[in-house]
Short mmCIF file of C-alpha atoms in Angstrom, two decimals:
data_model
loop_
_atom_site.label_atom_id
_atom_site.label_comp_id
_atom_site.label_asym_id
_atom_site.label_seq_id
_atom_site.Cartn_x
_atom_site.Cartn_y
_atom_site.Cartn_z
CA UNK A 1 12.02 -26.38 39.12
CA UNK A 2 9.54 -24.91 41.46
CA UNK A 3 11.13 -26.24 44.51
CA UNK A 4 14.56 -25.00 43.26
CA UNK A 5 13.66 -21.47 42.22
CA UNK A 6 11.09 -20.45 45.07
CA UNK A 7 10.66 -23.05 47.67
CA UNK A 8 14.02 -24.07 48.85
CA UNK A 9 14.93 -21.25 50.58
CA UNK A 10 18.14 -22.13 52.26
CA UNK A 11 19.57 -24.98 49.77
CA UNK A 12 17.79 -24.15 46.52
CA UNK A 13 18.98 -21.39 44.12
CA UNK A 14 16.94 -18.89 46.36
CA UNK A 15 20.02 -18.05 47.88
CA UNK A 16 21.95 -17.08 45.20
CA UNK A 17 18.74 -15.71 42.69
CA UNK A 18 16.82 -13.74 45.26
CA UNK A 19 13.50 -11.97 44.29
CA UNK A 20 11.12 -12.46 41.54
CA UNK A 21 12.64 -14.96 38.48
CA UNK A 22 11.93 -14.06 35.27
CA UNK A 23 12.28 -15.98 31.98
CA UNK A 24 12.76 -14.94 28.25
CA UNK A 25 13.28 -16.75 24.79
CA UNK A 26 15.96 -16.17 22.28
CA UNK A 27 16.11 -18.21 18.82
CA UNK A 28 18.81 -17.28 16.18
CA UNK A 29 19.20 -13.00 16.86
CA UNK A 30 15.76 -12.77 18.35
CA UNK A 31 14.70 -11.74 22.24
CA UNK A 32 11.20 -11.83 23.27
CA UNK A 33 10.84 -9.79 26.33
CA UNK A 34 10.83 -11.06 29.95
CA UNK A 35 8.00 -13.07 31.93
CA UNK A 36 7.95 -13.34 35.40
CA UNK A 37 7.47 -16.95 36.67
CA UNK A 38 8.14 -15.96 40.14
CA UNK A 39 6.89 -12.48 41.58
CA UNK A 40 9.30 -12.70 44.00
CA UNK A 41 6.42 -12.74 46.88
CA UNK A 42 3.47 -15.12 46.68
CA UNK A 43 2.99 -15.64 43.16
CA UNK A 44 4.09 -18.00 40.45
CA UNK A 45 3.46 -18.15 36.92
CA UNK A 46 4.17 -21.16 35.87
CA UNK A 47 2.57 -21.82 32.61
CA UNK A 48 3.84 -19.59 29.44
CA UNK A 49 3.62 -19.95 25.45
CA UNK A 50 6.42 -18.58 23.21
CA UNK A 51 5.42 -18.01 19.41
CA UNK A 52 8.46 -17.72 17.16
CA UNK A 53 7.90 -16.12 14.07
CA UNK A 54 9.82 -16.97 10.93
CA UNK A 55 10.65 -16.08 7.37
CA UNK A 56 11.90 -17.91 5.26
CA UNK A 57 13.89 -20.09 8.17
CA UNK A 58 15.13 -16.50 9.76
CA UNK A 59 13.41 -15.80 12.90
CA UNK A 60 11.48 -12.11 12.76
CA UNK A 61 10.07 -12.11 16.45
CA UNK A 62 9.34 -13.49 19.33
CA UNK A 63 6.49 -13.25 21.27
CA UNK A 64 3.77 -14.56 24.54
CA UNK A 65 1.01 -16.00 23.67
CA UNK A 66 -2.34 -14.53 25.81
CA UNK A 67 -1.06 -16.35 29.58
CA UNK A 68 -4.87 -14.82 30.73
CA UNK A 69 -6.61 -17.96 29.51
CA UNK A 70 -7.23 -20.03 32.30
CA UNK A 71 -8.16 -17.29 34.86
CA UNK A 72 -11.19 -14.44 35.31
CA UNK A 73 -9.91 -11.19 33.82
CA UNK A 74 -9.70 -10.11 37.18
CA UNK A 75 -7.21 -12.59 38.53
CA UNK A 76 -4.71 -11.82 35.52
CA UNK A 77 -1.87 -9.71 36.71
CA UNK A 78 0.76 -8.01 34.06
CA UNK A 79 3.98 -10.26 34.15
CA UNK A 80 5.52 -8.62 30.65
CA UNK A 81 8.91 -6.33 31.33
CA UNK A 82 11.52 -4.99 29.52
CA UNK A 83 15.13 -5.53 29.97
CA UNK A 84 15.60 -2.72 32.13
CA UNK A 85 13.22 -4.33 34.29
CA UNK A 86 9.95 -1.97 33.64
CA UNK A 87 6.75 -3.25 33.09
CA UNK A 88 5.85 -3.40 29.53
CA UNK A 89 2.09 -2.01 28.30
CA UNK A 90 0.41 -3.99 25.31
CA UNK A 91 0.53 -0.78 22.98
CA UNK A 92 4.60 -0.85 23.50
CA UNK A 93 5.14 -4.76 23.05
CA UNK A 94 2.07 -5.34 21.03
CA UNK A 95 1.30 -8.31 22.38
CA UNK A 96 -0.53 -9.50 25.82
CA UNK A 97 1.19 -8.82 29.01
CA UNK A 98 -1.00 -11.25 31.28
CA UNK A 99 -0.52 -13.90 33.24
CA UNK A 100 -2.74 -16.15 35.45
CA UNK A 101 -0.95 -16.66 38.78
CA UNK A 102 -0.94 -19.76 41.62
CA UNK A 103 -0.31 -18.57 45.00
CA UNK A 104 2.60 -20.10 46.85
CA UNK A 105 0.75 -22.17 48.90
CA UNK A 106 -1.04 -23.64 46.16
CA UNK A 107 2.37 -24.50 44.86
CA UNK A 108 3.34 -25.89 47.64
CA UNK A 109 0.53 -28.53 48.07
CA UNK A 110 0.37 -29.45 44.09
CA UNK A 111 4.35 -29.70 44.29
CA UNK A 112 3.90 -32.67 47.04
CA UNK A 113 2.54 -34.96 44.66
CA UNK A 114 4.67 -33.90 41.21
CA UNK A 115 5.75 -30.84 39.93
CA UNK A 116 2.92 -28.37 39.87
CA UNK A 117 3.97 -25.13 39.91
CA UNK A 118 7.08 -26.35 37.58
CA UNK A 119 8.16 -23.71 34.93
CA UNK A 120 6.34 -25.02 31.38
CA UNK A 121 7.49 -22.82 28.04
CA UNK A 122 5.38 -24.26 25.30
CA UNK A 123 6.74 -22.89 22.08
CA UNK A 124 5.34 -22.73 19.08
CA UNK A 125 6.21 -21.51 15.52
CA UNK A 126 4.64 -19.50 12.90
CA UNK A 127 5.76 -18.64 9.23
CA UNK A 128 8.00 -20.35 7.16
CA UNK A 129 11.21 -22.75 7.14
CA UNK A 130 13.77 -22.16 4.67
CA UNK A 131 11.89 -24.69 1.64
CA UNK A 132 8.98 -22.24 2.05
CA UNK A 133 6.63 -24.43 3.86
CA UNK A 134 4.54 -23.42 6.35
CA UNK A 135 4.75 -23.91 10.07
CA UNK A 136 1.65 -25.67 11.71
CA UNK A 137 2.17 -25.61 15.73
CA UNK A 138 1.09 -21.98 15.98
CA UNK A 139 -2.88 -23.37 15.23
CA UNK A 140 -2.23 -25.41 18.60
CA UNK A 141 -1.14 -22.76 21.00
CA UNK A 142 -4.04 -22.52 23.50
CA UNK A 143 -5.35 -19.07 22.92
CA UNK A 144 -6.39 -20.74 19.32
CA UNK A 145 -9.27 -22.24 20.74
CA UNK A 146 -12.30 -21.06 22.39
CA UNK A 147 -11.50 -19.69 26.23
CA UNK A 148 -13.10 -22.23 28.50
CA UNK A 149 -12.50 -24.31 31.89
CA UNK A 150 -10.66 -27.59 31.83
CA UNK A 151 -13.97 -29.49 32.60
CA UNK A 152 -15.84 -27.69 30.03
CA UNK A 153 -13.12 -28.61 27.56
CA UNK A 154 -13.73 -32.01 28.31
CA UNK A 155 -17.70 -32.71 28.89
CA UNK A 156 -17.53 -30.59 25.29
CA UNK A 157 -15.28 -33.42 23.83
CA UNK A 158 -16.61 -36.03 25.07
CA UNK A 159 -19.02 -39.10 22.63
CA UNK A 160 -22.84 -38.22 23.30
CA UNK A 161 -23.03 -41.85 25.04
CA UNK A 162 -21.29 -40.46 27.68
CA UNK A 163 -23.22 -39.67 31.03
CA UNK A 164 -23.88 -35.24 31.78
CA UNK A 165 -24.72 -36.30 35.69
CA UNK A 166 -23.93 -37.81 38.37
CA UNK A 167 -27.45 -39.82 38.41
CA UNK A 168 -26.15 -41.51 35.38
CA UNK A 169 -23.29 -42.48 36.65
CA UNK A 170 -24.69 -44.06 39.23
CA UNK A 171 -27.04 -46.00 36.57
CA UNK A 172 -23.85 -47.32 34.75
CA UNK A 173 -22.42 -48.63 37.37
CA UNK A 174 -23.19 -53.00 37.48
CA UNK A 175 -23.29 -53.20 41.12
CA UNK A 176 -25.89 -50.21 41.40
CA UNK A 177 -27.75 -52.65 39.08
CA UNK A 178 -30.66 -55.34 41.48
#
């Protein structure tokens, strides 16, 4: 947990795992390379989204899924290394590096009331099981759908009946009513 791995610096794991905290993914022979969750400074990374892909019910690869989607290009930082603990470059991992980081403090005040900044590895699959039959998660992975901000993703989705304003609101609500 968040608390565990950064926060608790005296009781947590902090004292024996010092530094930045990295994660990785291994299924059947396969390694996908390492993601930072914590940069070891001010910076976690807590959401990530492993794609396993699979032939025939042997795993082929793993890789991240783009971990830029809920930030401004800008605020995406690389968070993709190797196992000798060098950054890895798209061209040699082909796949994104990115990831959109929450600053400690941040954390810290989302982590009072739950587990915020908690480490979350959605996985998904792509390819094939051993029958042959395709694997379906991989079309719910978030960089499958249009980039866009959580309210955006909702007002989108939501029945036409629904009120767009504030005003409206206000208009829908019985006591408001005289």
């Amino acid at each position: 947990s968040y608390q565990q791995l950064v926060s608790e610096t005296e009781t947590g794991l902090t004292r024996v795992f010092w530094g930045n905290v990295t994660v990785h993914v291994e299924s059947q022979q396969a390694l996908s390379y390492q993601k930072w969750y914590f940069d070891g400074g001010s910076t976690v990374f807590p959401f990530m989204t492993a794609i396993i892909d699979v032939k025939d019910g042997v795993v082929t690869g793993i890789t991240w899924d783009d971990g830029c989607l809920f930030c401004a290009a800008n605020d995406c930082q690389p968070t993709l290394y190797d196992f000798e603990g060098n950054l890895a470059t798209e061209e040699e991992a082909r796949q994104p590096i990115g990831g959109c980081g929450v600053l400690t403090p941040e954390c810290a005040a989302l982590n009072e009331n739950g587990v915020g900044c908690d480490l979350l590895i959605y996985t998904v699959w792509t390819g094939t099981d051993s029958q042959g039959k395709d694997f379906r998660s991989s079309a719910y992975r978030f960089s499958a759908f249009p980039a866009q901000s959580w309210t955006d993703r909702i007002s989108q989705n939501l029945p036409d009946w629904v009120p767009q304003s504030t005003e409206e609101v206000q208009d829908l609500n019985p006591l408001n009513q005289g």
